[in-house]
């Protein structure tokens, strides 16, 4: 197999060779080049120590240099390419790491050979290297054969590999989602045996792997592997809890199967780069994954023999936020996923009875910047096999979206505010800043949504009527 390597990478190999040092392209870059996937970040390993190869790398990377990984033997540089893309190169001295039993952070030891460096890597498909500038393939663990088979296998005993670095178990599953590969039987068995070892891994590292999995090409396959392996019980136990929780509105499937279907359908509704929900969209995908996690906790067996999940949307939203906080996701994503899960049932009432214009305005205002994502999540959640019900649902959603377009032509729904601001409310009612001002503002916003613009004088009368009936009693 001829592997096409960028001339700039070969040039770097020549520079190292001229100084008497070895340089090899390693890891995911080699794998992706062999798969015909685009590569913009190149990882190299070398026989030289950082202080020895730093001047070489600085000269090559004339568009940028960084040394945050110096204590691990890693330096990086940037080269701007003729086509306008950037080529990022990180070079690391041959490694031979040793792990402490209670930590996944290795004690860095420099190695003395390329083969030794490759032996410490996670999977055989990532244990291949191209010596530069010759482009000679080095494949001591038959990674090319596993690549051809679409197989994930560790280069050493998998129990030892995962004991050294438990995060490799999640990486294996992430590669299932990214590449569509299968995990070799012995490796899969070791993941099942050692899943609890992930408890020593930081939440941030688990979060990063989960994010990459959800943004991958086959995220549902990855989630399925997380659950089957027992890893989901450690990192996101709300998902395996969905198994065998039967939803009466979807009697042909349990909630777990329904969730994976919703995830796939939501992904299919993402747009191209210039659309309003460009793929891959982490917020939409996370909301699809978590939208029904409140069902096991709210399941109730009614007197008529049916099962209900009343308020699973509100309960699930709180559960989702709690789990995402534990995984150290950023506040903006947590807030957005919370709102999407909390609102994911809101539209269903429209199918039974079309809303008034005020109800449509309220839906748009309540969903805010998540309006397009909420509609996609709602559509994805309609998984009924009844063709008539499915058609009626789609027609209702289409109609509502058309009404929103018409309403937006008349006024900017995103900018709707009460006709009285907080300062005016305090002056009219003679009250000081505090919770009552917020309650009055909320009431006036509801009036604005329900009745449209009513004018200043009418707004003052409405506020005074509310105060006489409700507000003044709370003073």
PDB file of N, CA and C in Angstrom, residues 227 232-233 236-245 255-256 293 295-297 299 319:
ATOM      1  N   UNK A 227     -23.196   0.792  26.935  1.00  0.00           N
ATOM      2  CA  UNK A 227     -24.168   0.110  27.792  1.00  0.00           C
ATOM      3  C   UNK A 227     -23.824  -1.367  27.928  1.00  0.00           C
ATOM      4  N   UNK A 232     -21.246   2.451  30.737  1.00  0.00           N
ATOM      5  CA  UNK A 232     -22.300   3.449  30.961  1.00  0.00           C
ATOM      6  C   UNK A 232     -22.771   3.438  32.408  1.00  0.00           C
ATOM      7  N   UNK A 233     -22.719   2.276  33.069  1.00  0.00           N
ATOM      8  CA  UNK A 233     -23.101   2.207  34.481  1.00  0.00           C
ATOM      9  C   UNK A 233     -22.196   3.084  35.340  1.00  0.00           C
ATOM     10  N   UNK A 236     -22.482   7.215  32.896  1.00  0.00           N
ATOM     11  CA  UNK A 236     -23.792   7.810  32.654  1.00  0.00           C
ATOM     12  C   UNK A 236     -24.874   6.761  32.923  1.00  0.00           C
ATOM     13  N   UNK A 237     -25.074   6.409  34.198  1.00  0.00           N
ATOM     14  CA  UNK A 237     -25.980   5.294  34.545  1.00  0.00           C
ATOM     15  C   UNK A 237     -27.433   5.528  34.167  1.00  0.00           C
ATOM     16  N   UNK A 238     -27.806   6.770  33.876  1.00  0.00           N
ATOM     17  CA  UNK A 238     -29.184   7.040  33.487  1.00  0.00           C
ATOM     18  C   UNK A 238     -29.566   6.364  32.170  1.00  0.00           C
ATOM     19  N   UNK A 239     -28.571   6.086  31.319  1.00  0.00           N
ATOM     20  CA  UNK A 239     -28.878   5.482  30.018  1.00  0.00           C
ATOM     21  C   UNK A 239     -29.202   3.997  30.128  1.00  0.00           C
ATOM     22  N   UNK A 240     -28.359   3.151  30.754  1.00  0.00           N
ATOM     23  CA  UNK A 240     -28.756   1.744  30.893  1.00  0.00           C
ATOM     24  C   UNK A 240     -30.034   1.571  31.712  1.00  0.00           C
ATOM     25  N   UNK A 241     -30.367   2.541  32.571  1.00  0.00           N
ATOM     26  CA  UNK A 241     -31.600   2.445  33.356  1.00  0.00           C
ATOM     27  C   UNK A 241     -32.843   2.507  32.477  1.00  0.00           C
ATOM     28  N   UNK A 242     -32.686   2.964  31.229  1.00  0.00           N
ATOM     29  CA  UNK A 242     -33.828   3.055  30.311  1.00  0.00           C
ATOM     30  C   UNK A 242     -34.232   1.697  29.762  1.00  0.00           C
ATOM     31  N   UNK A 243     -33.345   0.725  29.850  1.00  0.00           N
ATOM     32  CA  UNK A 243     -33.658  -0.595  29.304  1.00  0.00           C
ATOM     33  C   UNK A 243     -34.815  -1.232  30.064  1.00  0.00           C
ATOM     34  N   UNK A 244     -35.715  -1.807  29.306  1.00  0.00           N
ATOM     35  CA  UNK A 244     -36.881  -2.520  29.824  1.00  0.00           C
ATOM     36  C   UNK A 244     -37.884  -1.601  30.508  1.00  0.00           C
ATOM     37  N   UNK A 245     -37.702  -0.276  30.375  1.00  0.00           N
ATOM     38  CA  UNK A 245     -38.739   0.656  30.814  1.00  0.00           C
ATOM     39  C   UNK A 245     -39.640   0.881  29.607  1.00  0.00           C
ATOM     40  N   UNK A 255     -37.775   2.038  26.293  1.00  0.00           N
ATOM     41  CA  UNK A 255     -37.366   3.438  26.208  1.00  0.00           C
ATOM     42  C   UNK A 255     -35.922   3.562  25.731  1.00  0.00           C
ATOM     43  N   UNK A 256     -35.099   2.595  26.059  1.00  0.00           N
ATOM     44  CA  UNK A 256     -33.706   2.631  25.602  1.00  0.00           C
ATOM     45  C   UNK A 256     -33.636   2.548  24.078  1.00  0.00           C
ATOM     46  N   UNK A 293     -34.680  10.373  30.188  1.00  0.00           N
ATOM     47  CA  UNK A 293     -34.071   9.724  31.364  1.00  0.00           C
ATOM     48  C   UNK A 293     -34.915   9.881  32.628  1.00  0.00           C
ATOM     49  N   UNK A 295     -38.001   8.995  32.773  1.00  0.00           N
ATOM     50  CA  UNK A 295     -39.092   8.001  32.755  1.00  0.00           C
ATOM     51  C   UNK A 295     -38.956   6.908  33.815  1.00  0.00           C
ATOM     52  N   UNK A 296     -37.789   6.297  34.027  1.00  0.00           N
ATOM     53  CA  UNK A 296     -37.721   5.278  35.077  1.00  0.00           C
ATOM     54  C   UNK A 296     -38.121   5.816  36.451  1.00  0.00           C
ATOM     55  N   UNK A 297     -37.758   7.057  36.737  1.00  0.00           N
ATOM     56  CA  UNK A 297     -38.045   7.628  38.050  1.00  0.00           C
ATOM     57  C   UNK A 297     -39.510   8.013  38.195  1.00  0.00           C
ATOM     58  N   UNK A 299     -42.104   6.485  36.462  1.00  0.00           N
ATOM     59  CA  UNK A 299     -42.996   5.404  36.020  1.00  0.00           C
ATOM     60  C   UNK A 299     -44.024   5.072  37.110  1.00  0.00           C
ATOM     61  N   UNK A 319     -32.364  15.829  36.076  1.00  0.00           N
ATOM     62  CA  UNK A 319     -31.402  14.727  36.080  1.00  0.00           C
ATOM     63  C   UNK A 319     -30.296  14.962  35.052  1.00  0.00           C
TER      64      UNK A 319
END
